């Protein structure tokens, strides 16, 4: 685990657990070692904070390339922060540029680390669970690692869209981890990946009890 991330776990992580007292279920499903993908619903910016705090492993989150390429003192600080946290670089734009995030995650997983993904692709605008995109399934099959379904409950109450920081609220948030989904024997064609993704979303829905919407979530407004 990167040193800076360890410091964050001891400071911010403990503060989240002690200050908000989230209920955590299913820790026994998380493998202690080896590559693994955490794939969950997305209700709030606070999801990442609670996910990182509620389980013991290092999570390699995605970070836009701007944080790696900035200039001056701010650019230097951001760049070292991203490397220190073990973040995975995400290029803006589509096509080959966008695939660098996927390419960057495979060696991370094969090296035995964990990666967090939100299959819906954006925060839910209304608290419902939307159709998942196939990136998590594609990554699991390519790296040969299991997917842990994650269910977040109550994070949108602690930090709704547009709020800068989580508001104090003990016992409101629940983090649930489901049984690992093994990708062994799964093909990487479109149909197989769609099937695996739908299975994953069904497991997430069981954890959260959210109403499921069989279409992709609408893109969030540009100002967000």
XYZ file of C-alpha atoms in Angstrom:
224
model
C 0.000 0.000 0.000
C 1.480 3.400 -0.981
C 2.736 5.406 2.009
C 0.530 8.411 1.287
C -2.521 6.160 0.988
C -1.612 4.508 4.293
C -1.451 7.921 5.937
C -4.848 8.729 4.431
C -6.319 5.496 5.799
C -5.030 6.290 9.275
C -6.271 9.872 9.211
C -9.173 10.458 6.827
C -10.240 6.807 6.856
C -10.434 6.572 10.635
C -12.144 9.971 10.805
C -14.837 8.739 8.400
C -15.407 5.546 10.375
C -15.465 7.252 13.777
C -17.271 10.409 12.710
C -20.013 8.890 10.541
C -20.147 5.358 11.997
C -21.222 3.648 8.767
C -22.610 0.137 9.034
C -20.410 -2.295 7.121
C -21.520 -5.768 6.002
C -19.812 -8.536 4.034
C -16.150 -7.856 4.830
C -15.635 -11.628 4.866
C -16.126 -11.667 1.077
C -13.092 -9.474 0.431
C -9.930 -11.470 -0.390
C -6.941 -10.382 1.662
C -4.575 -10.590 -1.292
C -4.725 -10.716 -5.065
C -6.258 -8.462 -7.669
C -9.908 -7.614 -7.232
C -12.452 -5.172 -8.648
C -14.918 -3.385 -6.380
C -17.967 -2.463 -8.469
C -20.822 -0.563 -6.872
C -23.717 1.803 -7.277
C -22.970 5.526 -7.334
C -25.103 7.922 -5.324
C -22.632 10.559 -4.133
C -19.085 11.864 -4.317
C -18.799 10.478 -0.778
C -19.041 6.918 -2.135
C -15.292 6.847 -2.727
C -14.528 8.089 0.791
C -16.735 5.497 2.457
C -15.611 2.667 0.180
C -11.954 3.430 0.820
C -12.537 3.737 4.563
C -14.837 0.748 5.100
C -12.503 -1.972 3.840
C -8.824 -2.673 4.596
C -7.283 -2.775 1.127
C -5.673 -0.124 -1.042
C -7.998 1.021 -3.815
C -6.642 2.414 -7.059
C -9.195 5.042 -8.055
C -9.331 6.724 -11.459
C -8.098 10.317 -11.808
C -8.300 12.572 -14.864
C -5.060 13.282 -16.700
C -5.174 16.979 -15.749
C -3.999 16.015 -12.258
C -0.912 14.358 -13.723
C -0.012 17.030 -16.296
C -0.374 20.340 -14.435
C 2.429 22.872 -14.293
C 3.859 25.019 -11.538
C 3.677 24.302 -7.827
C 0.018 23.225 -7.983
C 0.751 20.848 -10.844
C 3.704 19.370 -8.953
C 1.608 18.877 -5.828
C -1.276 17.253 -7.728
C 1.051 14.983 -9.674
C 2.826 13.749 -6.548
C -0.496 13.328 -4.773
C -1.857 11.117 -7.555
C 1.280 8.991 -7.686
C 1.387 8.811 -3.899
C -2.194 7.549 -3.766
C -1.623 5.029 -6.557
C -4.277 6.587 -8.803
C -4.900 5.378 -12.363
C -4.655 8.019 -15.066
C -7.731 8.668 -17.216
C -7.358 10.548 -20.490
C -10.111 12.882 -21.616
C -11.786 12.218 -24.935
C -12.892 9.012 -26.591
C -11.231 6.386 -28.720
C -7.705 5.242 -27.914
C -7.188 7.999 -25.342
C -10.062 6.807 -23.194
C -8.764 3.233 -23.286
C -5.553 4.203 -21.453
C -7.471 3.987 -18.170
C -8.456 0.417 -18.996
C -4.896 -0.426 -20.064
C -3.520 1.158 -16.909
C -5.780 -0.873 -14.625
C -4.828 -4.314 -15.972
C -1.228 -4.364 -14.653
C -2.472 -2.916 -11.351
C -4.883 -5.826 -10.957
C -2.416 -8.450 -12.136
C 0.079 -7.112 -9.580
C -2.447 -7.966 -6.861
C -4.000 -4.578 -6.175
C -7.659 -3.532 -6.070
C -9.525 -1.188 -8.408
C -12.853 0.551 -7.807
C -15.354 1.039 -10.641
C -18.875 2.443 -10.877
C -20.588 0.518 -13.712
C -23.377 3.115 -14.071
C -20.717 5.547 -15.290
C -22.117 8.526 -13.385
C -23.971 9.325 -10.184
C -27.610 8.350 -10.083
C -29.712 11.511 -10.518
C -32.685 10.136 -8.558
C -31.459 7.345 -6.293
C -32.388 4.565 -8.727
C -29.954 1.945 -10.038
C -29.327 2.261 -13.763
C -28.073 -0.190 -16.381
C -24.385 -0.969 -16.027
C -21.770 -0.404 -18.686
C -19.542 -3.350 -19.511
C -16.176 -1.879 -18.452
C -15.995 -3.707 -15.100
C -16.794 -7.052 -16.750
C -14.321 -6.433 -19.555
C -11.589 -5.566 -17.063
C -12.309 -8.590 -14.866
C -12.104 -10.985 -17.828
C -8.940 -9.348 -19.204
C -7.115 -9.358 -15.854
C -8.594 -12.630 -14.605
C -9.729 -11.207 -11.255
C -13.032 -11.426 -9.333
C -15.585 -8.644 -8.984
C -16.907 -7.723 -5.537
C -20.407 -6.174 -5.807
C -20.735 -3.131 -3.543
C -23.949 -1.580 -2.301
C -23.899 1.982 -0.976
C -26.905 3.145 1.019
C -27.433 6.646 2.404
C -24.383 8.420 0.977
C -26.615 10.795 -1.014
C -28.084 11.972 2.299
C -24.657 12.693 3.758
C -23.355 14.455 0.644
C -26.036 15.203 -1.956
C -25.089 16.409 -5.434
C -23.750 19.954 -5.228
C -22.605 19.800 -1.590
C -18.873 20.372 -1.136
C -18.247 18.184 1.935
C -20.094 15.359 3.723
C -22.348 16.684 6.482
C -22.149 15.134 9.967
C -24.652 12.286 10.240
C -23.864 9.175 12.248
C -25.326 5.821 11.314
C -26.915 7.018 8.070
C -24.571 5.223 5.662
C -24.397 1.464 5.053
C -21.713 -0.218 2.941
C -22.453 -3.773 1.805
C -20.034 -6.145 0.086
C -21.420 -9.113 -1.838
C -20.002 -12.492 -2.790
C -17.228 -12.357 -5.421
C -18.194 -12.976 -9.024
C -15.553 -15.149 -10.702
C -14.931 -14.329 -14.395
C -13.126 -17.616 -15.068
C -14.408 -19.251 -18.226
C -16.190 -16.102 -19.412
C -15.658 -14.951 -22.980
C -14.811 -11.371 -23.874
C -17.346 -10.953 -26.664
C -20.081 -8.329 -26.413
C -22.867 -10.746 -25.492
C -20.871 -12.471 -22.733
C -19.736 -9.178 -21.224
C -23.301 -7.859 -21.307
C -24.517 -10.972 -19.498
C -21.804 -10.686 -16.840
C -22.592 -7.001 -16.365
C -26.296 -7.669 -15.952
C -25.498 -10.336 -13.344
C -23.313 -7.833 -11.500
C -26.012 -5.158 -11.498
C -28.538 -7.695 -10.205
C -26.230 -8.470 -7.281
C -25.764 -4.761 -6.538
C -29.545 -4.297 -6.620
C -29.951 -7.108 -4.082
C -27.537 -5.315 -1.754
C -29.138 -1.877 -2.035
C -32.809 -2.589 -2.708
C -32.836 0.233 -5.269
C -35.381 0.366 -8.057
C -33.645 -0.846 -11.210
C -33.933 1.106 -14.464
C -32.967 -0.935 -17.584
C -31.365 1.993 -19.407
C -28.201 4.030 -18.984
C -28.245 6.888 -16.502
C -28.522 10.352 -18.061
C -25.296 12.320 -18.180
C -24.890 14.814 -15.367
C -25.081 18.531 -16.212
C -21.897 20.122 -17.528
C -21.586 22.376 -14.463
C -21.008 19.290 -12.315
